[in-house]
Amino acid sequence: MRVIICGAGQVGYGIAERLAAEQNDVSVIDTSPELVRTIRDQLDVRGFVGHGAHPDVLEMAGAQQADMLIAVTLYDEVNMTACQVAHSIFNVPTKIARIRAQSYLLPHYQNLFSREHLPIDVIISPEIEVGEMVLRRIALPGANDVVRFADGKVAMVAIECLEECPVIDTPLSQLTELFPDLPSTVVGVSRNGRLFIPHSADQLVAGDLAYVVTTTDQVRRTLGLFGHEEVEAMRIVVAGGGNIGLYVAQALEARQSRTKVKIIEDTRERAVAIADKLRRTIVLNGSALDQKVLLEADIQDADLMVALTNNDQVNILSSVMAKRLGCKSNLALINNPTYQDFTRTLGIDAHVNPRTVTISRILQHVRRGRIRAVHSVQRGLAEIIEAEALDTSPLVGSPLRDLELPDGMRLGIVYRDGQAIKPNGAFVVRPGDRIVIFALASAVRQVEQMFRVSLEYF
């Protein structure tokens, strides 16, 4: 696949890294010579210095032959114009744009991005994507990661196995026998820096991070089985009143009337602006690194500190300070992957990586075949994929035990006619089934092939 990426920042670099590793033909455009030089030196991609919306620059990057344009610069208007130029002049089939300003995304303006006006095939809003991820983490304390599939009926939950975890040192097959009515499958395990697909005879050990696929209504029971009985936070302090902080506060007001939320915003004008948009949330003007401000927000009585500023250092330090002052738990937004390696040693209970969330959404549209959703885990070491089985898929028509499936994949749940089914060896996949699969990076291409439309289909 020939892909042009406009923007060589963290998201653009991350997408280029993933696509180049999969042997795609990738060109990256950015106005910064330094960023272009870095991406050229470190990745097997072509780099071009220039404006991503200018026709001559797009032509130089190979837009005439491109299959896809991904516009993820820092400026919405540049991303939108790049998609328009790619469509009008070069007829690029698929155009993806990152759009951050919420005013563009209001429901009554949806027609703006139609093919007749601004022809953008996929719009990605990092603020909404990250905000929804934060809300899922707030709703399910004890989960290290939560992603929904199959119209919200299926969830993938990453669960840390603590020393007191009831299911450690027990063969996975035995867990199935003990809880036959629980539709939960351990599809992946991260242990001591190694990610692998477990077999039925394998056991979980303390310190493992287990990736479990289950039905949405059984997530809490699954967490309890793993020893996570954390109570949902009712008193929350949010550091940062930007787009994500405001989105989270508004959603909490709408969804959970009992939750008490306070926001700390260091810019006075912004604090006043968001206070006008919120009904029950208390907005404090000040720095989240100021102990007096934290105490004014009653951090010592809070259940959860959510740090959502644009500064990783502020998010980390304010989260640590909150815990020291008596806050029960914390959740931090961290962009820099190097910081994520030692968050636990600093006292960060959980973190969200905006880049991973955005890249996952883009991969959903890069993947070939009937791929409905993708979520990247462990910085691209594996993906959770929801795919639709076609008549010609090799999965269809035979019991799973008779199929020669790739070693690096594991089926979690099959979604059929509105019902989520935990497949066993005798299960037979039908055309139209939507399957949630955990696939190591080495097996992703094979998964794509399994769900592609073959010539026989026509």
Short mmCIF file of C-alpha atoms in Angstrom, two decimals:
data_model
loop_
_atom_site.label_atom_id
_atom_site.label_comp_id
_atom_site.label_asym_id
_atom_site.label_seq_id
_atom_site.Cartn_x
_atom_site.Cartn_y
_atom_site.Cartn_z
CA MET A 1 0.00 0.00 0.00
CA ARG A 2 1.25 3.49 -0.87
CA VAL A 3 0.56 5.92 1.97
CA ILE A 4 1.30 9.62 2.37
CA ILE A 5 1.40 10.97 5.92
CA CYS A 6 1.16 14.73 6.43
CA GLY A 7 2.74 15.55 9.78
CA ALA A 8 5.88 14.03 11.31
CA GLY A 9 5.01 14.66 14.96
CA GLN A 10 4.42 11.93 17.53
CA VAL A 11 1.30 10.55 15.85
CA GLY A 12 2.69 10.82 12.33
CA TYR A 13 5.93 9.16 13.38
CA GLY A 14 4.05 6.37 15.15
CA ILE A 15 1.88 5.64 12.11
CA ALA A 16 4.90 5.74 9.78
CA GLU A 17 6.79 3.38 12.08
CA ARG A 18 3.97 0.82 12.06
CA LEU A 19 3.27 0.99 8.34
CA ALA A 20 6.94 0.91 7.34
CA ALA A 21 7.51 -2.15 9.54
CA GLU A 22 4.77 -3.89 7.54
CA GLN A 23 6.58 -3.17 4.25
CA ASN A 24 4.21 -0.44 3.04
CA ASP A 25 5.49 2.33 0.78
CA VAL A 26 5.37 5.36 3.09
CA SER A 27 6.07 9.04 2.38
CA VAL A 28 6.03 11.63 5.16
CA ILE A 29 5.62 15.40 4.69
CA ASP A 30 6.37 18.06 7.29
CA THR A 31 7.43 21.70 7.31
CA SER A 32 10.13 20.94 9.89
CA PRO A 33 13.44 19.86 8.31
CA GLU A 34 14.53 18.45 11.68
CA LEU A 35 11.48 16.18 12.03
CA VAL A 36 11.81 15.01 8.43
CA ARG A 37 15.53 14.30 8.92
CA THR A 38 14.79 12.29 12.07
CA ILE A 39 12.09 10.18 10.44
CA ARG A 40 14.30 9.53 7.40
CA ASP A 41 17.23 8.46 9.57
CA GLN A 42 15.23 6.17 11.85
CA LEU A 43 12.60 4.64 9.56
CA ASP A 44 12.45 3.09 6.11
CA VAL A 45 10.33 5.91 4.69
CA ARG A 46 10.72 8.81 2.31
CA GLY A 47 10.65 12.26 3.86
CA PHE A 48 9.73 15.56 2.21
CA VAL A 49 10.08 19.06 3.64
CA GLY A 50 7.11 21.18 2.69
CA HIS A 51 3.50 22.08 3.31
CA GLY A 52 1.27 18.99 3.31
CA ALA A 53 -1.64 20.82 1.64
CA HIS A 54 0.38 22.19 -1.30
CA PRO A 55 -0.24 20.31 -4.58
CA ASP A 56 3.40 20.40 -5.68
CA VAL A 57 4.57 18.87 -2.40
CA LEU A 58 1.92 16.14 -2.54
CA GLU A 59 2.91 15.42 -6.14
CA MET A 60 6.56 15.19 -5.13
CA ALA A 61 5.55 12.69 -2.42
CA GLY A 62 3.79 10.48 -5.00
CA ALA A 63 0.14 11.45 -4.56
CA GLN A 64 -0.67 10.28 -8.10
CA GLN A 65 -0.11 6.66 -7.08
CA ALA A 66 -1.13 6.92 -3.40
CA ASP A 67 -3.78 4.60 -1.97
CA MET A 68 -4.26 6.66 1.17
CA LEU A 69 -3.52 10.08 2.63
CA ILE A 70 -3.33 10.47 6.43
CA ALA A 71 -3.28 14.13 7.53
CA VAL A 72 -2.22 14.47 11.17
CA THR A 73 -0.50 17.86 11.33
CA LEU A 74 -1.16 20.13 14.32
CA TYR A 75 -3.57 22.26 12.28
CA ASP A 76 -7.10 21.15 11.42
CA GLU A 77 -7.33 23.46 8.44
CA VAL A 78 -4.13 22.07 6.91
CA ASN A 79 -5.41 18.51 7.39
CA MET A 80 -8.74 19.34 5.76
CA THR A 81 -7.14 21.16 2.83
CA ALA A 82 -4.65 18.33 2.27
CA CYS A 83 -7.58 15.91 1.95
CA GLN A 84 -9.38 18.25 -0.46
CA VAL A 85 -6.30 18.62 -2.67
CA ALA A 86 -5.62 14.87 -2.56
CA HIS A 87 -9.18 14.24 -3.72
CA SER A 88 -9.65 16.99 -6.29
CA ILE A 89 -6.26 16.84 -8.02
CA PHE A 90 -4.88 13.35 -7.36
CA ASN A 91 -8.04 11.30 -6.76
CA VAL A 92 -6.55 9.55 -3.72
CA PRO A 93 -9.08 6.82 -2.76
CA THR A 94 -8.94 7.08 1.06
CA LYS A 95 -8.37 10.26 3.04
CA ILE A 96 -8.06 10.40 6.84
CA ALA A 97 -7.83 13.65 8.81
CA ARG A 98 -7.21 14.43 12.44
CA ILE A 99 -9.55 17.24 13.51
CA ARG A 100 -9.29 18.62 17.03
CA ALA A 101 -11.59 21.66 17.08
CA GLN A 102 -14.92 20.45 18.40
CA SER A 103 -16.87 23.14 16.52
CA TYR A 104 -16.17 21.28 13.26
CA LEU A 105 -17.62 18.10 14.73
CA LEU A 106 -21.00 19.35 15.93
CA PRO A 107 -23.83 17.10 14.65
CA HIS A 108 -25.55 19.80 12.59
CA TYR A 109 -22.33 20.41 10.63
CA GLN A 110 -21.79 16.76 9.63
CA ASN A 111 -22.56 17.46 5.98
CA LEU A 112 -19.42 19.60 5.83
CA PHE A 113 -17.29 16.50 5.29
CA SER A 114 -19.40 14.91 2.58
CA ARG A 115 -17.88 14.05 -0.78
CA GLU A 116 -19.50 17.13 -2.35
CA HIS A 117 -17.91 19.54 0.13
CA LEU A 118 -14.79 18.46 2.06
CA PRO A 119 -14.20 14.86 0.93
CA ILE A 120 -12.74 13.29 4.08
CA ASP A 121 -13.46 9.57 4.44
CA VAL A 122 -12.45 9.23 8.09
CA ILE A 123 -12.34 11.93 10.75
CA ILE A 124 -10.39 11.27 13.92
CA SER A 125 -10.86 13.47 16.98
CA PRO A 126 -8.11 12.71 19.51
CA GLU A 127 -9.95 14.63 22.22
CA ILE A 128 -13.07 12.49 21.89
CA GLU A 129 -11.14 9.22 21.48
CA VAL A 130 -8.93 9.90 24.49
CA GLY A 131 -11.84 11.30 26.50
CA GLU A 132 -13.83 8.10 25.94
CA MET A 133 -10.82 6.01 26.95
CA VAL A 134 -10.46 8.02 30.18
CA LEU A 135 -14.17 7.59 30.92
CA ARG A 136 -13.91 3.82 30.46
CA ARG A 137 -10.95 3.70 32.83
CA ILE A 138 -12.86 5.74 35.41
CA ALA A 139 -15.88 3.43 35.11
CA LEU A 140 -13.77 0.28 35.48
CA PRO A 141 -11.10 0.82 38.16
CA GLY A 142 -8.68 -2.07 38.26
CA ALA A 143 -8.47 -2.36 34.46
CA ASN A 144 -5.21 -1.28 32.83
CA ASP A 145 -6.87 -0.92 29.45
CA VAL A 146 -10.47 -1.17 28.24
CA VAL A 147 -11.69 -1.24 24.63
CA ARG A 148 -15.14 -2.09 23.29
CA PHE A 149 -16.04 -4.00 20.15
CA ALA A 150 -19.12 -5.46 18.43
CA ASP A 151 -21.50 -2.53 18.91
CA GLY A 152 -20.36 -2.20 22.52
CA LYS A 153 -21.35 -5.78 23.43
CA VAL A 154 -17.77 -7.10 23.71
CA ALA A 155 -14.81 -5.70 25.66
CA MET A 156 -11.10 -6.33 25.85
CA VAL A 157 -9.75 -5.71 29.33
CA ALA A 158 -6.08 -5.66 30.35
CA ILE A 159 -5.81 -6.88 33.97
CA GLU A 160 -2.73 -6.93 36.18
CA CYS A 161 -2.31 -10.12 38.19
CA LEU A 162 -1.33 -9.11 41.72
CA GLU A 163 0.18 -11.37 44.40
CA GLU A 164 -3.26 -11.97 45.92
CA CYS A 165 -4.91 -12.65 42.54
CA PRO A 166 -7.14 -15.75 42.98
CA VAL A 167 -6.49 -17.14 39.48
CA ILE A 168 -2.68 -17.25 39.46
CA ASP A 169 -0.93 -20.63 39.34
CA THR A 170 -4.08 -22.21 37.89
CA PRO A 171 -4.19 -23.72 34.36
CA LEU A 172 -6.39 -21.63 32.10
CA SER A 173 -8.38 -24.72 31.08
CA GLN A 174 -9.30 -25.24 34.73
CA LEU A 175 -10.66 -21.70 34.95
CA THR A 176 -13.01 -22.51 32.09
CA GLU A 177 -14.20 -25.60 33.94
CA LEU A 178 -14.70 -23.68 37.20
CA PHE A 179 -16.65 -20.86 35.53
CA PRO A 180 -18.42 -22.43 32.53
CA ASP A 181 -20.97 -19.60 32.31
CA LEU A 182 -18.31 -16.86 32.17
CA PRO A 183 -17.64 -15.90 28.51
CA SER A 184 -14.11 -14.67 29.27
CA THR A 185 -11.01 -15.80 27.40
CA VAL A 186 -7.40 -14.92 28.22
CA VAL A 187 -6.12 -14.17 24.73
CA GLY A 188 -2.72 -12.66 25.52
CA VAL A 189 -0.23 -12.36 28.38
CA SER A 190 2.58 -9.88 28.93
CA ARG A 191 5.25 -11.27 31.25
CA ASN A 192 8.64 -9.72 31.99
CA GLY A 193 8.56 -7.70 28.80
CA ARG A 194 7.46 -10.62 26.59
CA LEU A 195 4.02 -10.79 24.99
CA PHE A 196 2.67 -14.23 24.06
CA ILE A 197 -0.48 -16.20 23.25
CA PRO A 198 -1.27 -18.54 26.18
CA HIS A 199 -2.31 -22.18 25.77
CA SER A 200 -4.93 -23.96 27.86
CA ALA A 201 -2.26 -25.59 30.04
CA ASP A 202 -0.49 -22.29 30.78
CA GLN A 203 -0.81 -20.57 34.15
CA LEU A 204 -0.83 -16.91 35.09
CA VAL A 205 1.76 -15.71 37.60
CA ALA A 206 1.97 -12.62 39.80
CA GLY A 207 3.06 -9.61 37.77
CA ASP A 208 1.46 -10.79 34.53
CA LEU A 209 -0.70 -8.44 32.50
CA ALA A 210 -3.55 -10.56 31.12
CA TYR A 211 -5.53 -9.48 28.07
CA VAL A 212 -9.05 -10.82 28.47
CA VAL A 213 -11.90 -10.71 25.95
CA THR A 214 -15.38 -10.95 27.46
CA THR A 215 -18.90 -9.57 27.12
CA THR A 216 -19.42 -6.03 28.35
CA ASP A 217 -21.90 -7.10 31.01
CA GLN A 218 -19.37 -9.54 32.48
CA VAL A 219 -16.40 -7.16 32.73
CA ARG A 220 -16.89 -6.38 36.42
CA ARG A 221 -17.31 -10.05 37.28
CA THR A 222 -14.13 -10.85 35.34
CA LEU A 223 -12.20 -8.14 37.18
CA GLY A 224 -13.49 -9.57 40.47
CA LEU A 225 -12.32 -13.04 39.46
CA PHE A 226 -8.83 -11.58 39.06
CA GLY A 227 -9.05 -10.01 42.52
CA HIS A 228 -9.84 -6.45 41.42
CA GLU A 229 -12.75 -5.20 43.52
CA GLU A 230 -11.92 -1.50 43.33
CA VAL A 231 -14.89 0.79 43.87
CA GLU A 232 -15.74 3.34 41.18
CA ALA A 233 -14.54 6.84 42.05
CA MET A 234 -17.22 9.26 43.24
CA ARG A 235 -14.98 12.24 44.06
CA ILE A 236 -12.72 13.16 41.15
CA VAL A 237 -10.23 15.98 40.68
CA VAL A 238 -9.27 16.74 37.06
CA ALA A 239 -6.05 18.62 36.32
CA GLY A 240 -6.39 20.48 33.04
CA GLY A 241 -9.47 22.12 31.58
CA GLY A 242 -8.57 21.70 27.94
CA ASN A 243 -10.74 19.92 25.39
CA ILE A 244 -10.21 16.50 26.96
CA GLY A 245 -10.76 17.70 30.53
CA LEU A 246 -13.93 19.53 29.54
CA TYR A 247 -15.21 16.52 27.56
CA VAL A 248 -14.65 14.19 30.53
CA ALA A 249 -16.34 16.58 32.98
CA GLN A 250 -19.36 17.08 30.72
CA ALA A 251 -19.73 13.33 30.20
CA LEU A 252 -19.50 12.64 33.93
CA GLU A 253 -22.17 15.27 34.59
CA ALA A 254 -24.42 13.65 32.00
CA ARG A 255 -23.83 10.02 32.99
CA GLN A 256 -23.22 9.95 36.73
CA SER A 257 -25.25 12.35 38.83
CA ARG A 258 -23.60 11.18 42.06
CA THR A 259 -20.05 11.89 40.91
CA LYS A 260 -18.53 15.11 42.26
CA VAL A 261 -15.95 16.64 39.92
CA LYS A 262 -13.52 19.51 40.40
CA ILE A 263 -11.29 20.88 37.63
CA ILE A 264 -8.02 22.73 38.13
CA GLU A 265 -7.17 24.98 35.18
CA ASP A 266 -4.13 27.29 35.24
CA THR A 267 -5.35 29.79 32.60
CA ARG A 268 -7.93 32.18 34.02
CA GLU A 269 -9.72 32.85 30.72
CA ARG A 270 -10.07 29.15 30.04
CA ALA A 271 -11.25 28.49 33.60
CA VAL A 272 -14.01 31.07 33.21
CA ALA A 273 -14.99 29.69 29.78
CA ILE A 274 -15.37 26.08 30.92
CA ALA A 275 -17.14 27.10 34.14
CA ASP A 276 -19.88 28.59 31.95
CA LYS A 277 -20.25 25.24 30.12
CA LEU A 278 -20.50 23.08 33.23
CA ARG A 279 -23.45 22.81 35.62
CA ARG A 280 -22.26 20.96 38.71
CA THR A 281 -18.49 20.83 38.26
CA ILE A 282 -16.41 23.20 40.40
CA VAL A 283 -13.65 24.95 38.42
CA LEU A 284 -10.56 26.25 40.25
CA ASN A 285 -8.06 28.61 38.64
CA GLY A 286 -4.49 27.67 39.54
CA SER A 287 -1.65 25.23 38.96
CA ALA A 288 -2.09 21.52 39.60
CA LEU A 289 1.49 21.60 40.94
CA ASP A 290 0.52 24.08 43.67
CA GLN A 291 -0.11 22.19 46.90
CA LYS A 292 -2.44 24.92 48.16
CA VAL A 293 -4.59 24.61 45.04
CA LEU A 294 -4.70 20.82 45.38
CA LEU A 295 -5.79 21.14 49.01
CA GLU A 296 -8.40 23.72 48.01
CA ALA A 297 -9.75 21.06 45.64
CA ASP A 298 -9.95 18.68 48.66
CA ILE A 299 -7.46 16.32 47.07
CA GLN A 300 -6.96 14.59 50.43
CA ASP A 301 -10.56 13.33 50.27
CA ALA A 302 -10.62 12.53 46.54
CA ASP A 303 -11.00 9.01 45.18
CA LEU A 304 -9.21 9.77 41.92
CA MET A 305 -6.90 12.36 40.39
CA VAL A 306 -7.09 12.54 36.58
CA ALA A 307 -4.24 14.59 35.07
CA LEU A 308 -5.13 15.72 31.54
CA THR A 309 -2.95 18.77 30.85
CA ASN A 310 -0.86 19.11 27.68
CA ASN A 311 2.34 18.68 29.69
CA ASP A 312 3.53 15.17 30.60
CA GLN A 313 5.70 16.42 33.45
CA VAL A 314 2.80 18.32 35.00
CA ASN A 315 0.57 15.26 34.68
CA ILE A 316 3.12 12.97 36.31
CA LEU A 317 4.13 15.32 39.13
CA SER A 318 0.60 16.43 39.96
CA SER A 319 -0.51 12.79 40.10
CA VAL A 320 2.35 11.92 42.45
CA MET A 321 1.60 14.94 44.65
CA ALA A 322 -2.08 14.01 44.78
CA LYS A 323 -1.25 10.54 46.08
CA ARG A 324 1.14 11.98 48.67
CA LEU A 325 -1.58 14.33 49.89
CA GLY A 326 -4.06 11.49 50.41
CA CYS A 327 -5.83 10.91 47.07
CA LYS A 328 -6.64 7.21 46.74
CA SER A 329 -5.72 6.72 43.08
CA ASN A 330 -4.51 8.54 39.98
CA LEU A 331 -4.71 8.39 36.18
CA ALA A 332 -2.34 10.41 34.01
CA LEU A 333 -2.28 11.38 30.34
CA ILE A 334 1.26 10.66 29.09
CA ASN A 335 2.37 11.28 25.50
CA ASN A 336 6.08 10.49 25.74
CA PRO A 337 6.58 6.70 25.59
CA THR A 338 9.86 6.92 27.51
CA TYR A 339 7.97 8.19 30.56
CA GLN A 340 5.55 5.27 30.45
CA ASP A 341 8.25 2.73 31.33
CA PHE A 342 8.67 3.97 34.89
CA THR A 343 5.25 5.34 35.78
CA ARG A 344 4.60 2.60 38.35
CA THR A 345 7.87 3.26 40.17
CA LEU A 346 6.79 6.90 40.54
CA GLY A 347 3.40 6.00 41.96
CA ILE A 348 1.25 6.41 38.83
CA ASP A 349 -1.57 3.85 39.05
CA ALA A 350 -2.69 4.10 35.42
CA HIS A 351 -1.94 6.12 32.32
CA VAL A 352 -3.46 6.79 28.90
CA ASN A 353 -1.36 7.27 25.78
CA PRO A 354 -3.12 9.57 23.25
CA ARG A 355 -0.80 8.49 20.45
CA THR A 356 -1.74 4.82 20.87
CA VAL A 357 -5.45 5.67 20.84
CA THR A 358 -5.15 7.72 17.63
CA ILE A 359 -2.91 5.19 15.86
CA SER A 360 -5.37 2.40 16.68
CA ARG A 361 -8.20 4.32 15.02
CA ILE A 362 -6.11 4.90 11.91
CA LEU A 363 -4.98 1.26 11.69
CA GLN A 364 -8.63 0.24 11.56
CA HIS A 365 -8.81 1.85 8.12
CA VAL A 366 -5.34 0.81 6.97
CA ARG A 367 -5.95 -2.88 7.57
CA ARG A 368 -7.13 -4.81 4.51
CA GLY A 369 -10.13 -7.10 4.61
CA ARG A 370 -13.41 -6.75 6.48
CA ILE A 371 -11.81 -5.13 9.53
CA ARG A 372 -14.30 -3.26 11.70
CA ALA A 373 -12.07 -2.16 14.59
CA VAL A 374 -8.44 -2.30 15.70
CA HIS A 375 -6.75 -1.55 19.01
CA SER A 376 -2.98 -1.57 19.29
CA VAL A 377 -1.39 -2.88 22.51
CA GLN A 378 2.14 -2.91 23.91
CA ARG A 379 3.32 -0.24 21.42
CA GLY A 380 2.39 -2.30 18.41
CA LEU A 381 3.51 -5.75 19.60
CA ALA A 382 -0.06 -6.97 19.13
CA GLU A 383 -3.50 -5.86 18.00
CA ILE A 384 -7.04 -6.64 19.05
CA ILE A 385 -8.98 -6.91 15.79
CA GLU A 386 -12.69 -7.16 15.11
CA ALA A 387 -13.26 -8.67 11.66
CA GLU A 388 -16.24 -9.93 9.70
CA ALA A 389 -16.13 -13.42 8.21
CA LEU A 390 -17.01 -13.74 4.51
CA ASP A 391 -18.21 -16.80 2.59
CA THR A 392 -14.71 -17.31 1.23
CA SER A 393 -12.93 -16.96 4.58
CA PRO A 394 -10.92 -20.08 5.55
CA LEU A 395 -12.47 -19.78 9.02
CA VAL A 396 -15.97 -20.52 7.72
CA GLY A 397 -17.59 -23.96 7.62
CA SER A 398 -15.31 -26.17 9.71
CA PRO A 399 -14.97 -26.72 13.47
CA LEU A 400 -12.22 -24.50 14.89
CA ARG A 401 -10.28 -27.54 16.10
CA ASP A 402 -9.87 -28.67 12.47
CA LEU A 403 -8.47 -25.35 11.27
CA GLU A 404 -4.77 -24.61 10.95
CA LEU A 405 -4.75 -21.15 12.54
CA PRO A 406 -1.57 -19.06 12.79
CA ASP A 407 0.37 -19.50 16.03
CA GLY A 408 0.30 -15.80 16.78
CA MET A 409 -3.47 -15.35 17.03
CA ARG A 410 -6.28 -16.32 19.40
CA LEU A 411 -10.03 -16.03 18.92
CA GLY A 412 -11.74 -14.33 21.84
CA ILE A 413 -15.45 -13.98 21.08
CA VAL A 414 -17.76 -14.38 18.08
CA TYR A 415 -20.59 -11.86 17.72
CA ARG A 416 -23.56 -13.33 15.86
CA ASP A 417 -27.09 -11.94 15.51
CA GLY A 418 -26.66 -9.61 18.47
CA GLN A 419 -25.25 -12.34 20.72
CA ALA A 420 -21.66 -12.74 21.95
CA ILE A 421 -20.50 -16.38 21.90
CA LYS A 422 -17.34 -17.83 23.48
CA PRO A 423 -16.06 -20.26 20.83
CA ASN A 424 -14.73 -23.73 21.65
CA GLY A 425 -13.09 -26.38 19.47
CA ALA A 426 -16.43 -27.56 18.07
CA PHE A 427 -17.60 -24.06 17.14
CA VAL A 428 -18.23 -23.40 13.44
CA VAL A 429 -17.89 -19.85 12.11
CA ARG A 430 -20.61 -18.65 9.73
CA PRO A 431 -20.48 -15.92 7.07
CA GLY A 432 -21.34 -12.58 8.66
CA ASP A 433 -19.96 -13.50 12.09
CA ARG A 434 -17.89 -10.77 13.67
CA ILE A 435 -14.85 -12.18 15.42
CA VAL A 436 -12.72 -10.44 18.06
CA ILE A 437 -9.15 -11.70 17.70
CA PHE A 438 -5.91 -11.07 19.58
CA ALA A 439 -3.03 -11.14 17.08
CA LEU A 440 0.68 -10.68 17.60
CA ALA A 441 2.31 -8.28 15.15
CA SER A 442 3.83 -11.22 13.26
CA ALA A 443 0.36 -12.65 12.57
CA VAL A 444 -1.54 -9.47 11.62
CA ARG A 445 -0.96 -9.93 7.89
CA GLN A 446 -2.32 -13.49 8.08
CA VAL A 447 -5.40 -12.26 9.92
CA GLU A 448 -5.95 -9.66 7.19
CA GLN A 449 -5.75 -12.37 4.51
CA MET A 450 -8.31 -14.50 6.35
CA PHE A 451 -10.90 -11.72 6.05
CA ARG A 452 -10.19 -10.40 2.57
CA VAL A 453 -12.61 -10.72 -0.32
CA SER A 454 -11.19 -13.27 -2.77
CA LEU A 455 -11.92 -13.40 -6.50
CA GLU A 456 -14.11 -16.47 -5.89
CA TYR A 457 -16.48 -14.22 -3.97
CA PHE A 458 -17.54 -12.54 -7.20
#
